[in-house]
């Protein structure tokens, strides 16, 4: 055996051992359930993971924080628990289950385990299929209105949670509270202003 053959076989052996280790780690990671860093109030852990991935697909992390960075899944969980009636909560959970079934049918996997491209395609399909919604406040409709489609309601709650968060309001949107600071005594310029002079 020449030195060159020995080096080739050693390199191949090292490659196989690294590949087998990497593959086994990948399969273990896929089978391990994702653990939450927070405890849901209304949703189960599995449902909360699905909501987190949907919210992150709608508002992913780019140069700005994503929905999960801001805490949108926690916000949605709290809103579902505190503001929706039992009937609305049931419809929402049915919609969430239907979304997972649609992912399973289309891609043979749950929404959480789907690739980012598969998730995006599924949500775009839901967005196009959802009927136009009546006037509502961020997905929460009035009593006489027909129920809002699941995806529209979830998207509305996602946007509400994101854009009303302190982090986004202060750091990204340059939040300036109105009416502003109260300044009791402020000098006014003499020209160009209609001011009372003593």
Phi, psi and omega in degrees: 000130179277167180297321180299315178298319180298315179296319179298314182293323178295317180296318178296317180298316179297319178298316179296317183293321178293317181298315181297317178297317181295319180295318180295323177295321179297314180294323177295318180296323181290327183274345180279127179292147180287130179264142180273149175268004180219160182256116179296147179270318184251315185280158169281169179299319180296315179296320179296321176297318179296314179300318180299318181288326177295312181299320180290331176290322179290313181234080183284162175287127175230238172284349179243162180296150176272177182300321180291326179296325184278338182095027180298319179301321177296320179297314181297317179301316180293318179296317179299320182288318190268331190250335185268147175287169179300322179296315179294321177299318178298317178297320181296313180296321176300318178296321179294318177294321179296323178297316178296322177295320178296321178295319179297319181291318184282322189234358179072022181208162178289167181299318182298323183271355179288159177286160178305321179293320178294320178298313181298316179298319180295317180291324176296321177297315178298321180296319180289326182281335184293134179293155176300138185267150174289171178301130180208167177257098177053048174086358178255109187271164176286166185299321184278348184282149173295154183297143178284142177301145184309309185295321179297319180295315180295319179295319178298316179294324179297312180294320179298312180297322182288307188280349175258005179286152181297318183298314180291317182299318184273323187263330185253326184258005181050058182301128177230104185298142178258148005277006179103189180284145175270121178243108186292313182240112182229124180292137179251144178294148183291325183257146174082004180234139173270092181237148176283132176254145178274000000 
